[in-house]
mmCIF file of C-alpha atoms in Angstrom:
data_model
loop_
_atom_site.group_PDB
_atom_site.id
_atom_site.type_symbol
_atom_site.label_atom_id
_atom_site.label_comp_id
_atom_site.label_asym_id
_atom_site.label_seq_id
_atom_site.Cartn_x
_atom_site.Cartn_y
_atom_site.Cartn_z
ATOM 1 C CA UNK A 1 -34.061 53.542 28.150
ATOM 2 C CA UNK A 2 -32.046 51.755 30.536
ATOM 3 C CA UNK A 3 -32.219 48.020 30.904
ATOM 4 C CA UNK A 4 -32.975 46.157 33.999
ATOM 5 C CA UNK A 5 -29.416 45.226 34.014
ATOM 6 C CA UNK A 6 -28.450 48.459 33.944
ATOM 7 C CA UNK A 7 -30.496 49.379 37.088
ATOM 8 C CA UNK A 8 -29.351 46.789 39.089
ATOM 9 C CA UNK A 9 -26.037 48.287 38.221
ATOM 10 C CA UNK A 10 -26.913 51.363 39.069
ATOM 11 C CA UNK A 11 -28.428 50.311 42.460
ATOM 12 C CA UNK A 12 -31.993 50.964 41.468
ATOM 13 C CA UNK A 13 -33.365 47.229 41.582
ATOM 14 C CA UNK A 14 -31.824 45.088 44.597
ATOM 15 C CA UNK A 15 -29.854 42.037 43.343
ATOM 16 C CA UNK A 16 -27.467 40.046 45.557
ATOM 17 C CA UNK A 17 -23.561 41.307 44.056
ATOM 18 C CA UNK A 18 -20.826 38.758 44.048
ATOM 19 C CA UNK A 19 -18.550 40.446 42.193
ATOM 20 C CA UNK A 20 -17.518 43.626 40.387
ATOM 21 C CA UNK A 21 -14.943 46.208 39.338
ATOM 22 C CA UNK A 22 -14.433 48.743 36.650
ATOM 23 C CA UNK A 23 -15.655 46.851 33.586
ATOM 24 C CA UNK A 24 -18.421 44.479 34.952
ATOM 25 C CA UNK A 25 -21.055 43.448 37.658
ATOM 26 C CA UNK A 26 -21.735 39.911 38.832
ATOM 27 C CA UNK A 27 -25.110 38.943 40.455
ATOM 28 C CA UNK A 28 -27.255 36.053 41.278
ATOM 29 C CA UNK A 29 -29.582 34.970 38.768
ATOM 30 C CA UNK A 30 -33.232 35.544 40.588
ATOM 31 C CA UNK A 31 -34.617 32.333 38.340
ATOM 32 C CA UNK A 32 -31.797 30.300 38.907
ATOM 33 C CA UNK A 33 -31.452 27.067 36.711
ATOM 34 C CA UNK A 34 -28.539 25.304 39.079
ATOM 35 C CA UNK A 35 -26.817 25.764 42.560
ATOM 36 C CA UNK A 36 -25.022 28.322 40.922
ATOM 37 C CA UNK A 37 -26.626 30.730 38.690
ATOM 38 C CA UNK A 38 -24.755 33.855 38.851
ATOM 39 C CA UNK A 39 -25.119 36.909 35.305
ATOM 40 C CA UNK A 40 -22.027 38.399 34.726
ATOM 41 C CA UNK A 41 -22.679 41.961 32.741
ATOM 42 C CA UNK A 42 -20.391 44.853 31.431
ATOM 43 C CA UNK A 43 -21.892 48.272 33.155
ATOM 44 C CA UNK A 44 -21.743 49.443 29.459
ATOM 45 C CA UNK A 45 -24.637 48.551 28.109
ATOM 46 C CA UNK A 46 -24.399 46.248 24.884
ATOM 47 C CA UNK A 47 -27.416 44.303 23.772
ATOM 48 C CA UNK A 48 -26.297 41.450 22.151
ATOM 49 C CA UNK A 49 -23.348 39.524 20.654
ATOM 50 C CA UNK A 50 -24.087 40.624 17.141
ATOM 51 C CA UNK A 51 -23.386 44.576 18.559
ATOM 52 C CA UNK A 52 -19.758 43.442 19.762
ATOM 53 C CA UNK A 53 -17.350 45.191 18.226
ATOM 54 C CA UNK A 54 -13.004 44.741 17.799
ATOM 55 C CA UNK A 55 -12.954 47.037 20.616
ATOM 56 C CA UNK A 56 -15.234 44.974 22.866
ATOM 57 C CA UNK A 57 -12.172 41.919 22.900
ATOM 58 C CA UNK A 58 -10.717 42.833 26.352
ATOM 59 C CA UNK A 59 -13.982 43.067 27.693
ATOM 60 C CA UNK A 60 -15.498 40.149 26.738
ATOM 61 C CA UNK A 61 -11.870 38.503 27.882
ATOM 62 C CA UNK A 62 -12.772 40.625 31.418
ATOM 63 C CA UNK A 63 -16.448 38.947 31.320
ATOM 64 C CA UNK A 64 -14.726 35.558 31.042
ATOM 65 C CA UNK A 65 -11.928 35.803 33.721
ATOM 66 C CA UNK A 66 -14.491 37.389 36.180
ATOM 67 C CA UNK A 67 -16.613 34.290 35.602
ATOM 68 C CA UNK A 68 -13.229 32.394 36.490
ATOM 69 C CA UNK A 69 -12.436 34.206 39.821
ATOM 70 C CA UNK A 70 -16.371 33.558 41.031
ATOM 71 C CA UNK A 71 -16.365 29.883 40.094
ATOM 72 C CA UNK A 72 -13.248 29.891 42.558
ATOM 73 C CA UNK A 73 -15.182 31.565 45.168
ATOM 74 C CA UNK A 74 -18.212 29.604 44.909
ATOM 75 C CA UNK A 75 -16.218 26.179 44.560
ATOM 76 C CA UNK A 76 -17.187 25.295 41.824
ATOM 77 C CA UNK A 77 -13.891 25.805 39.681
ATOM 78 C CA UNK A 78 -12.241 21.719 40.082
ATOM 79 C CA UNK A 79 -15.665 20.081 39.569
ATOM 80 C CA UNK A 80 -16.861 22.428 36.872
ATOM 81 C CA UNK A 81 -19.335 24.902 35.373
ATOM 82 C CA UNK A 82 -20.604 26.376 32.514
ATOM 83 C CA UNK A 83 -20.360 29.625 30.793
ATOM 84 C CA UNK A 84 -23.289 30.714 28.426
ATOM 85 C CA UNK A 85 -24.132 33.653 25.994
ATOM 86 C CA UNK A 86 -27.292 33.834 24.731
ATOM 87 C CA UNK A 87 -28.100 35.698 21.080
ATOM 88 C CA UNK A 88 -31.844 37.112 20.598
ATOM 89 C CA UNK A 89 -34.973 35.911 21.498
ATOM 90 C CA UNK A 90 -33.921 32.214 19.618
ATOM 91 C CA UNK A 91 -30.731 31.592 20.902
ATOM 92 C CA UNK A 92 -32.319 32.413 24.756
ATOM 93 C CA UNK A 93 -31.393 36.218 25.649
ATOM 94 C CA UNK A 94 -34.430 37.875 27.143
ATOM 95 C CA UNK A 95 -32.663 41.280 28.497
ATOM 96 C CA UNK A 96 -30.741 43.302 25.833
ATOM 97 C CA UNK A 97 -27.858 43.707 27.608
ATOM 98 C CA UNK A 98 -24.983 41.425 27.010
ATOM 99 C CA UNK A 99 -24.408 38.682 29.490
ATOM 100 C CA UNK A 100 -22.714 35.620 30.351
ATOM 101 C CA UNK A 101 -24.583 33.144 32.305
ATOM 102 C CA UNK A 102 -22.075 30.757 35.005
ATOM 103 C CA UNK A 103 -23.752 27.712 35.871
ATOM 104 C CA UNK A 104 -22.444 25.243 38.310
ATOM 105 C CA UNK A 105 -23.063 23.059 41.630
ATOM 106 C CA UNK A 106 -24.682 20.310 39.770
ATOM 107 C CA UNK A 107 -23.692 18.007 37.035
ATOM 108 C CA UNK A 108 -24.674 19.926 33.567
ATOM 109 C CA UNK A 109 -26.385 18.053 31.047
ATOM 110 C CA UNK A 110 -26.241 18.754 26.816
ATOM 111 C CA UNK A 111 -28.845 19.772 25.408
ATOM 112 C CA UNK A 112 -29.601 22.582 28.330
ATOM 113 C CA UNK A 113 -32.863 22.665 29.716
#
């Protein structure tokens, strides 16, 4: 069954795209926690960091460079952001689908919340 992620890949759920190419998608988070709240997903679908695999390097390398070239767009690269990967229903995730969280626009604060 595919995950809401992968639907608003696909097209079948509207979300506002900021980025993509071969490997991933970037949208705008619709419950955003700062300014900038933008997901950045791989169209394959893997659901969490404990189902990466060797294989999965470049891509997660891709995930992390895309999340570089948006900052620059959004300007928030020179003042800063944050990237985030949550882990299971503990560690935050609440779609199975892989995905790194960029954060940015305001000052961030440890611990998140």
């Amino acid at each position: 069954m595919p995950t809401l992620f992968s639907k608003i890949i696909a097209g079948e759920i509207p979300s506002t795209i900021v980025y993509e190419d071969g490997d991933v998608v970037a949208f705008q988070d619709v419950n955003p926690q700062a300014p900038v709240h933008v997901l950045i997903v791989p169209r394959r679908e893997i659901p969490t960091v404990n189902d990466l695999q060797q294989s999965d390097a470049e891509l997660i390398g891709k995930m992390v460079l895309a999340a570089q070239k948006i900052a620059e767009q959004m300007n928030i690269a020179e003042r800063g952001y944050r990237c985030v990967i949550n882990c299971n229903a503990d560690g935050g995730q609440t779609v199975n689908h892989l995905h790194l969280h960029l954060l940015g626009g305001r000052a961030m604060t440890w611990p998140p919340g």
